[in-house]
Amino acid sequence: MEQPRRPPEYILEVFADPTSIKDVVQGILHTIFFHRYFPSLRPSTIEVLDLTLPFVADPELQTLIDTRVYQLVRQLSSTTSPNSSVRGQIGVQFFEKRRRKAGGLGWFTGGTKTEEEICWEIWRLEVTLATPKTETERTKVTKAMEMTLQKTALKIVAIANQNKDHIPPITTSETNPFPYQINLNPRIEGWAKTIGM
């Protein structure tokens, strides 16, 4: 039996304060999907911290991103930390659908074909929420946010442009050939089951 390959995993880090975290995380997620979402798109952009980022104007995807970002912000806001920063994660997985025989010897014994989803790429966004206490800290945090957001957006573009060989061929006429998941605080062990390991 063929061993499933482990999909590539890309780790991104962002840094934000409570007033910008929602926009920063949404901007990064939309940037990932802009480069890995294969239905035809009308190019759109959003402004986040004076940086223009791509935006995927798909209502279903927007709702899912908004829901997960809201959950992350709520979780981070309810967590207290003595050093004034807390961390959380959002994971994005892309899958391909493959046909698989479900037992038996085909039509002769009543075996049926089913589809399974195989993960082909994982993005993990590690988010640090900083809560500045003074105006000087606020200025430092703002500069750090702008710098990490720009660095992360450029990293996504570089990864997407350099790493294409593992993307499976499109074998369906469905609008979105590759299902996806966005998970809050994914645990690596739990993902192993999802990717078939």
PDB file of C-alpha atoms in Angstrom:
ATOM      1  CA  MET A   1       0.000   0.000   0.000  1.00  0.00           C
ATOM      2  CA  GLU A   2       1.299   3.447  -0.918  1.00  0.00           C
ATOM      3  CA  GLN A   3       2.396   5.639   2.025  1.00  0.00           C
ATOM      4  CA  PRO A   4       0.657   9.013   1.945  1.00  0.00           C
ATOM      5  CA  ARG A   5       3.063  11.916   1.558  1.00  0.00           C
ATOM      6  CA  ARG A   6       3.089  14.558   4.218  1.00  0.00           C
ATOM      7  CA  PRO A   7       1.813  17.810   2.733  1.00  0.00           C
ATOM      8  CA  PRO A   8       4.057  20.874   2.910  1.00  0.00           C
ATOM      9  CA  GLU A   9       3.343  23.093   5.895  1.00  0.00           C
ATOM     10  CA  TYR A  10       4.084  26.803   5.899  1.00  0.00           C
ATOM     11  CA  ILE A  11       4.312  28.683   9.173  1.00  0.00           C
ATOM     12  CA  LEU A  12       3.589  32.396   9.258  1.00  0.00           C
ATOM     13  CA  GLU A  13       3.882  34.742  12.217  1.00  0.00           C
ATOM     14  CA  VAL A  14       1.958  37.964  12.730  1.00  0.00           C
ATOM     15  CA  PHE A  15       1.937  40.465  15.532  1.00  0.00           C
ATOM     16  CA  ALA A  16      -1.008  42.778  16.278  1.00  0.00           C
ATOM     17  CA  ASP A  17      -2.633  44.912  18.920  1.00  0.00           C
ATOM     18  CA  PRO A  18      -6.297  44.627  19.941  1.00  0.00           C
ATOM     19  CA  THR A  19      -7.420  47.403  17.570  1.00  0.00           C
ATOM     20  CA  SER A  20      -5.800  45.846  14.483  1.00  0.00           C
ATOM     21  CA  ILE A  21      -5.827  42.091  15.048  1.00  0.00           C
ATOM     22  CA  LYS A  22      -9.049  41.434  13.149  1.00  0.00           C
ATOM     23  CA  ASP A  23      -7.893  43.320  10.037  1.00  0.00           C
ATOM     24  CA  VAL A  24      -4.365  41.877  10.139  1.00  0.00           C
ATOM     25  CA  VAL A  25      -5.501  38.236  10.417  1.00  0.00           C
ATOM     26  CA  GLN A  26      -8.244  38.660   7.787  1.00  0.00           C
ATOM     27  CA  GLY A  27      -5.721  40.310   5.445  1.00  0.00           C
ATOM     28  CA  ILE A  28      -3.271  37.413   5.807  1.00  0.00           C
ATOM     29  CA  LEU A  29      -5.959  34.756   5.314  1.00  0.00           C
ATOM     30  CA  HIS A  30      -7.281  36.505   2.200  1.00  0.00           C
ATOM     31  CA  THR A  31      -3.712  36.718   0.867  1.00  0.00           C
ATOM     32  CA  ILE A  32      -3.268  32.950   1.306  1.00  0.00           C
ATOM     33  CA  PHE A  33      -6.587  32.216  -0.404  1.00  0.00           C
ATOM     34  CA  PHE A  34      -5.868  34.666  -3.224  1.00  0.00           C
ATOM     35  CA  HIS A  35      -2.887  32.489  -4.164  1.00  0.00           C
ATOM     36  CA  ARG A  36      -4.479  29.075  -3.543  1.00  0.00           C
ATOM     37  CA  TYR A  37      -8.180  29.501  -4.356  1.00  0.00           C
ATOM     38  CA  PHE A  38      -8.715  28.327  -7.923  1.00  0.00           C
ATOM     39  CA  PRO A  39     -12.177  29.527  -8.988  1.00  0.00           C
ATOM     40  CA  SER A  40     -12.102  32.556 -11.239  1.00  0.00           C
ATOM     41  CA  LEU A  41     -11.890  35.747  -9.207  1.00  0.00           C
ATOM     42  CA  ARG A  42     -12.405  39.402  -9.857  1.00  0.00           C
ATOM     43  CA  PRO A  43      -9.324  41.062  -8.332  1.00  0.00           C
ATOM     44  CA  SER A  44     -10.143  42.992  -5.168  1.00  0.00           C
ATOM     45  CA  THR A  45      -7.984  44.577  -2.506  1.00  0.00           C
ATOM     46  CA  ILE A  46      -8.190  45.758   1.081  1.00  0.00           C
ATOM     47  CA  GLU A  47      -6.081  48.257   2.980  1.00  0.00           C
ATOM     48  CA  VAL A  48      -4.543  47.011   6.230  1.00  0.00           C
ATOM     49  CA  LEU A  49      -2.087  49.246   8.091  1.00  0.00           C
ATOM     50  CA  ASP A  50      -1.295  51.238   4.927  1.00  0.00           C
ATOM     51  CA  LEU A  51      -0.569  48.021   3.031  1.00  0.00           C
ATOM     52  CA  THR A  52      -2.695  46.943   0.060  1.00  0.00           C
ATOM     53  CA  LEU A  53      -3.507  43.225   0.220  1.00  0.00           C
ATOM     54  CA  PRO A  54      -5.506  40.967  -2.107  1.00  0.00           C
ATOM     55  CA  PHE A  55      -9.073  40.156  -1.123  1.00  0.00           C
ATOM     56  CA  VAL A  56     -11.138  37.139  -2.220  1.00  0.00           C
ATOM     57  CA  ALA A  57     -14.708  38.353  -2.715  1.00  0.00           C
ATOM     58  CA  ASP A  58     -16.442  35.013  -2.200  1.00  0.00           C
ATOM     59  CA  PRO A  59     -19.324  35.245   0.318  1.00  0.00           C
ATOM     60  CA  GLU A  60     -18.922  31.693   1.663  1.00  0.00           C
ATOM     61  CA  LEU A  61     -15.169  32.112   2.172  1.00  0.00           C
ATOM     62  CA  GLN A  62     -15.608  35.589   3.677  1.00  0.00           C
ATOM     63  CA  THR A  63     -18.120  34.223   6.197  1.00  0.00           C
ATOM     64  CA  LEU A  64     -15.798  31.397   7.217  1.00  0.00           C
ATOM     65  CA  ILE A  65     -12.809  33.746   7.574  1.00  0.00           C
ATOM     66  CA  ASP A  66     -14.875  36.250   9.571  1.00  0.00           C
ATOM     67  CA  THR A  67     -16.154  33.489  11.873  1.00  0.00           C
ATOM     68  CA  ARG A  68     -12.701  32.034  12.574  1.00  0.00           C
ATOM     69  CA  VAL A  69     -11.125  35.466  13.090  1.00  0.00           C
ATOM     70  CA  TYR A  70     -13.928  36.426  15.485  1.00  0.00           C
ATOM     71  CA  GLN A  71     -13.355  33.190  17.428  1.00  0.00           C
ATOM     72  CA  LEU A  72      -9.596  33.838  17.581  1.00  0.00           C
ATOM     73  CA  VAL A  73     -10.038  37.448  18.727  1.00  0.00           C
ATOM     74  CA  ARG A  74     -12.515  36.344  21.390  1.00  0.00           C
ATOM     75  CA  GLN A  75     -10.159  33.638  22.605  1.00  0.00           C
ATOM     76  CA  LEU A  76      -7.142  35.960  22.716  1.00  0.00           C
ATOM     77  CA  SER A  77      -9.121  38.727  24.411  1.00  0.00           C
ATOM     78  CA  SER A  78     -10.287  36.389  27.159  1.00  0.00           C
ATOM     79  CA  THR A  79      -6.755  35.118  27.844  1.00  0.00           C
ATOM     80  CA  THR A  80      -4.708  37.114  30.312  1.00  0.00           C
ATOM     81  CA  SER A  81      -0.950  37.151  30.414  1.00  0.00           C
ATOM     82  CA  PRO A  82       1.450  38.875  32.816  1.00  0.00           C
ATOM     83  CA  ASN A  83       3.828  39.855  29.982  1.00  0.00           C
ATOM     84  CA  SER A  84       1.044  41.623  28.047  1.00  0.00           C
ATOM     85  CA  SER A  85       1.041  39.349  24.996  1.00  0.00           C
ATOM     86  CA  VAL A  86      -0.888  36.171  24.183  1.00  0.00           C
ATOM     87  CA  ARG A  87      -0.690  33.751  21.271  1.00  0.00           C
ATOM     88  CA  GLY A  88      -3.121  31.779  19.158  1.00  0.00           C
ATOM     89  CA  GLN A  89      -3.156  29.934  15.832  1.00  0.00           C
ATOM     90  CA  ILE A  90      -5.307  29.594  12.776  1.00  0.00           C
ATOM     91  CA  GLY A  91      -4.655  26.754  10.354  1.00  0.00           C
ATOM     92  CA  VAL A  92      -5.671  26.534   6.705  1.00  0.00           C
ATOM     93  CA  GLN A  93      -5.710  23.214   4.875  1.00  0.00           C
ATOM     94  CA  PHE A  94      -6.322  22.554   1.192  1.00  0.00           C
ATOM     95  CA  PHE A  95      -7.569  19.167  -0.004  1.00  0.00           C
ATOM     96  CA  GLU A  96      -8.032  17.253  -3.212  1.00  0.00           C
ATOM     97  CA  LYS A  97     -10.846  14.810  -3.771  1.00  0.00           C
ATOM     98  CA  ARG A  98      -9.783  11.335  -4.834  1.00  0.00           C
ATOM     99  CA  ARG A  99     -11.931   8.389  -5.769  1.00  0.00           C
ATOM    100  CA  ARG A 100     -11.464   5.362  -3.596  1.00  0.00           C
ATOM    101  CA  LYS A 101     -13.000   1.928  -3.745  1.00  0.00           C
ATOM    102  CA  ALA A 102     -14.953   1.053  -0.644  1.00  0.00           C
ATOM    103  CA  GLY A 103     -14.384  -2.656  -0.212  1.00  0.00           C
ATOM    104  CA  GLY A 104     -15.213  -5.602  -2.393  1.00  0.00           C
ATOM    105  CA  LEU A 105     -14.043  -6.343  -5.902  1.00  0.00           C
ATOM    106  CA  GLY A 106     -15.852  -3.629  -7.789  1.00  0.00           C
ATOM    107  CA  TRP A 107     -19.204  -4.155  -9.425  1.00  0.00           C
ATOM    108  CA  PHE A 108     -18.987  -7.942  -9.121  1.00  0.00           C
ATOM    109  CA  THR A 109     -19.276  -7.927  -5.309  1.00  0.00           C
ATOM    110  CA  GLY A 110     -21.137  -4.673  -4.891  1.00  0.00           C
ATOM    111  CA  GLY A 111     -18.114  -2.519  -3.974  1.00  0.00           C
ATOM    112  CA  THR A 112     -18.794   1.179  -4.417  1.00  0.00           C
ATOM    113  CA  LYS A 113     -16.582   4.120  -5.220  1.00  0.00           C
ATOM    114  CA  THR A 114     -16.388   6.883  -2.673  1.00  0.00           C
ATOM    115  CA  GLU A 115     -14.407  10.095  -2.475  1.00  0.00           C
ATOM    116  CA  GLU A 116     -11.803  10.857   0.116  1.00  0.00           C
ATOM    117  CA  GLU A 117     -10.160  14.180   0.789  1.00  0.00           C
ATOM    118  CA  ILE A 118      -6.374  14.197   0.864  1.00  0.00           C
ATOM    119  CA  CYS A 119      -4.599  17.239   2.273  1.00  0.00           C
ATOM    120  CA  TRP A 120      -2.037  18.718  -0.121  1.00  0.00           C
ATOM    121  CA  GLU A 121      -1.021  21.900   1.728  1.00  0.00           C
ATOM    122  CA  ILE A 122      -1.143  23.386   5.232  1.00  0.00           C
ATOM    123  CA  TRP A 123      -0.662  26.990   6.340  1.00  0.00           C
ATOM    124  CA  ARG A 124      -0.314  27.773  10.027  1.00  0.00           C
ATOM    125  CA  LEU A 125      -0.714  31.372  11.142  1.00  0.00           C
ATOM    126  CA  GLU A 126       0.758  32.035  14.577  1.00  0.00           C
ATOM    127  CA  VAL A 127      -0.788  35.199  15.972  1.00  0.00           C
ATOM    128  CA  THR A 128       0.646  37.218  18.836  1.00  0.00           C
ATOM    129  CA  LEU A 129      -1.664  39.758  20.445  1.00  0.00           C
ATOM    130  CA  ALA A 130       0.249  42.546  22.162  1.00  0.00           C
ATOM    131  CA  THR A 131      -1.399  44.983  24.516  1.00  0.00           C
ATOM    132  CA  PRO A 132       0.750  48.107  24.816  1.00  0.00           C
ATOM    133  CA  LYS A 133       0.406  49.998  28.079  1.00  0.00           C
ATOM    134  CA  THR A 134       2.118  53.284  27.226  1.00  0.00           C
ATOM    135  CA  GLU A 135       2.237  55.564  24.199  1.00  0.00           C
ATOM    136  CA  THR A 136       5.877  54.594  23.602  1.00  0.00           C
ATOM    137  CA  GLU A 137       4.933  50.898  23.610  1.00  0.00           C
ATOM    138  CA  ARG A 138       2.005  51.652  21.286  1.00  0.00           C
ATOM    139  CA  THR A 139       4.367  53.290  18.774  1.00  0.00           C
ATOM    140  CA  LYS A 140       6.745  50.314  18.905  1.00  0.00           C
ATOM    141  CA  VAL A 141       3.891  47.842  18.507  1.00  0.00           C
ATOM    142  CA  THR A 142       2.487  49.749  15.507  1.00  0.00           C
ATOM    143  CA  LYS A 143       5.874  49.694  13.745  1.00  0.00           C
ATOM    144  CA  ALA A 144       6.299  45.989  14.537  1.00  0.00           C
ATOM    145  CA  MET A 145       2.780  45.215  13.214  1.00  0.00           C
ATOM    146  CA  GLU A 146       3.426  47.032   9.949  1.00  0.00           C
ATOM    147  CA  MET A 147       6.779  45.322   9.506  1.00  0.00           C
ATOM    148  CA  THR A 148       5.531  41.794  10.268  1.00  0.00           C
ATOM    149  CA  LEU A 149       2.419  42.221   8.113  1.00  0.00           C
ATOM    150  CA  GLN A 150       4.472  43.289   5.107  1.00  0.00           C
ATOM    151  CA  LYS A 151       7.054  40.542   5.709  1.00  0.00           C
ATOM    152  CA  THR A 152       4.311  37.893   6.064  1.00  0.00           C
ATOM    153  CA  ALA A 153       2.468  39.026   2.917  1.00  0.00           C
ATOM    154  CA  LEU A 154       5.711  38.892   0.921  1.00  0.00           C
ATOM    155  CA  LYS A 155       6.498  35.453   2.373  1.00  0.00           C
ATOM    156  CA  ILE A 156       3.100  34.158   1.196  1.00  0.00           C
ATOM    157  CA  VAL A 157       3.750  35.466  -2.320  1.00  0.00           C
ATOM    158  CA  ALA A 158       7.221  33.902  -2.380  1.00  0.00           C
ATOM    159  CA  ILE A 159       5.955  30.531  -1.110  1.00  0.00           C
ATOM    160  CA  ALA A 160       3.019  30.493  -3.531  1.00  0.00           C
ATOM    161  CA  ASN A 161       5.252  31.347  -6.500  1.00  0.00           C
ATOM    162  CA  GLN A 162       8.053  28.914  -5.629  1.00  0.00           C
ATOM    163  CA  ASN A 163       6.063  25.914  -4.387  1.00  0.00           C
ATOM    164  CA  LYS A 164       3.634  24.731  -7.040  1.00  0.00           C
ATOM    165  CA  ASP A 165       4.741  21.195  -7.857  1.00  0.00           C
ATOM    166  CA  HIS A 166       2.681  19.591  -5.081  1.00  0.00           C
ATOM    167  CA  ILE A 167      -0.603  21.175  -6.216  1.00  0.00           C
ATOM    168  CA  PRO A 168      -2.726  18.368  -7.667  1.00  0.00           C
ATOM    169  CA  PRO A 169      -4.191  18.613 -11.147  1.00  0.00           C
ATOM    170  CA  ILE A 170      -7.710  19.954 -11.435  1.00  0.00           C
ATOM    171  CA  THR A 171      -9.834  16.948 -12.391  1.00  0.00           C
ATOM    172  CA  THR A 172     -13.318  18.301 -11.806  1.00  0.00           C
ATOM    173  CA  SER A 173     -15.530  20.956 -13.291  1.00  0.00           C
ATOM    174  CA  GLU A 174     -16.753  22.053  -9.859  1.00  0.00           C
ATOM    175  CA  THR A 175     -16.481  25.754  -9.099  1.00  0.00           C
ATOM    176  CA  ASN A 176     -13.903  25.129  -6.379  1.00  0.00           C
ATOM    177  CA  PRO A 177     -11.893  21.996  -7.206  1.00  0.00           C
ATOM    178  CA  PHE A 178     -10.080  21.945  -3.850  1.00  0.00           C
ATOM    179  CA  PRO A 179     -12.028  21.911  -0.588  1.00  0.00           C
ATOM    180  CA  TYR A 180     -10.467  23.768   2.320  1.00  0.00           C
ATOM    181  CA  GLN A 181     -10.731  24.071   6.085  1.00  0.00           C
ATOM    182  CA  ILE A 182      -9.881  26.907   8.431  1.00  0.00           C
ATOM    183  CA  ASN A 183      -9.294  25.697  11.984  1.00  0.00           C
ATOM    184  CA  LEU A 184      -8.716  27.594  15.188  1.00  0.00           C
ATOM    185  CA  ASN A 185      -5.696  26.405  17.212  1.00  0.00           C
ATOM    186  CA  PRO A 186      -5.071  23.246  15.180  1.00  0.00           C
ATOM    187  CA  ARG A 187      -3.188  20.548  17.038  1.00  0.00           C
ATOM    188  CA  ILE A 188      -0.517  18.912  14.938  1.00  0.00           C
ATOM    189  CA  GLU A 189      -1.348  15.378  16.130  1.00  0.00           C
ATOM    190  CA  GLY A 190      -5.005  15.882  15.214  1.00  0.00           C
ATOM    191  CA  TRP A 191      -4.036  17.026  11.746  1.00  0.00           C
ATOM    192  CA  ALA A 192      -2.179  13.775  11.116  1.00  0.00           C
ATOM    193  CA  LYS A 193      -5.516  11.931  11.009  1.00  0.00           C
ATOM    194  CA  THR A 194      -6.979  14.543   8.681  1.00  0.00           C
ATOM    195  CA  ILE A 195      -4.120  14.181   6.216  1.00  0.00           C
ATOM    196  CA  GLY A 196      -4.265  10.398   6.306  1.00  0.00           C
ATOM    197  CA  MET A 197      -1.119   9.606   8.306  1.00  0.00           C
TER     198      MET A 197
END
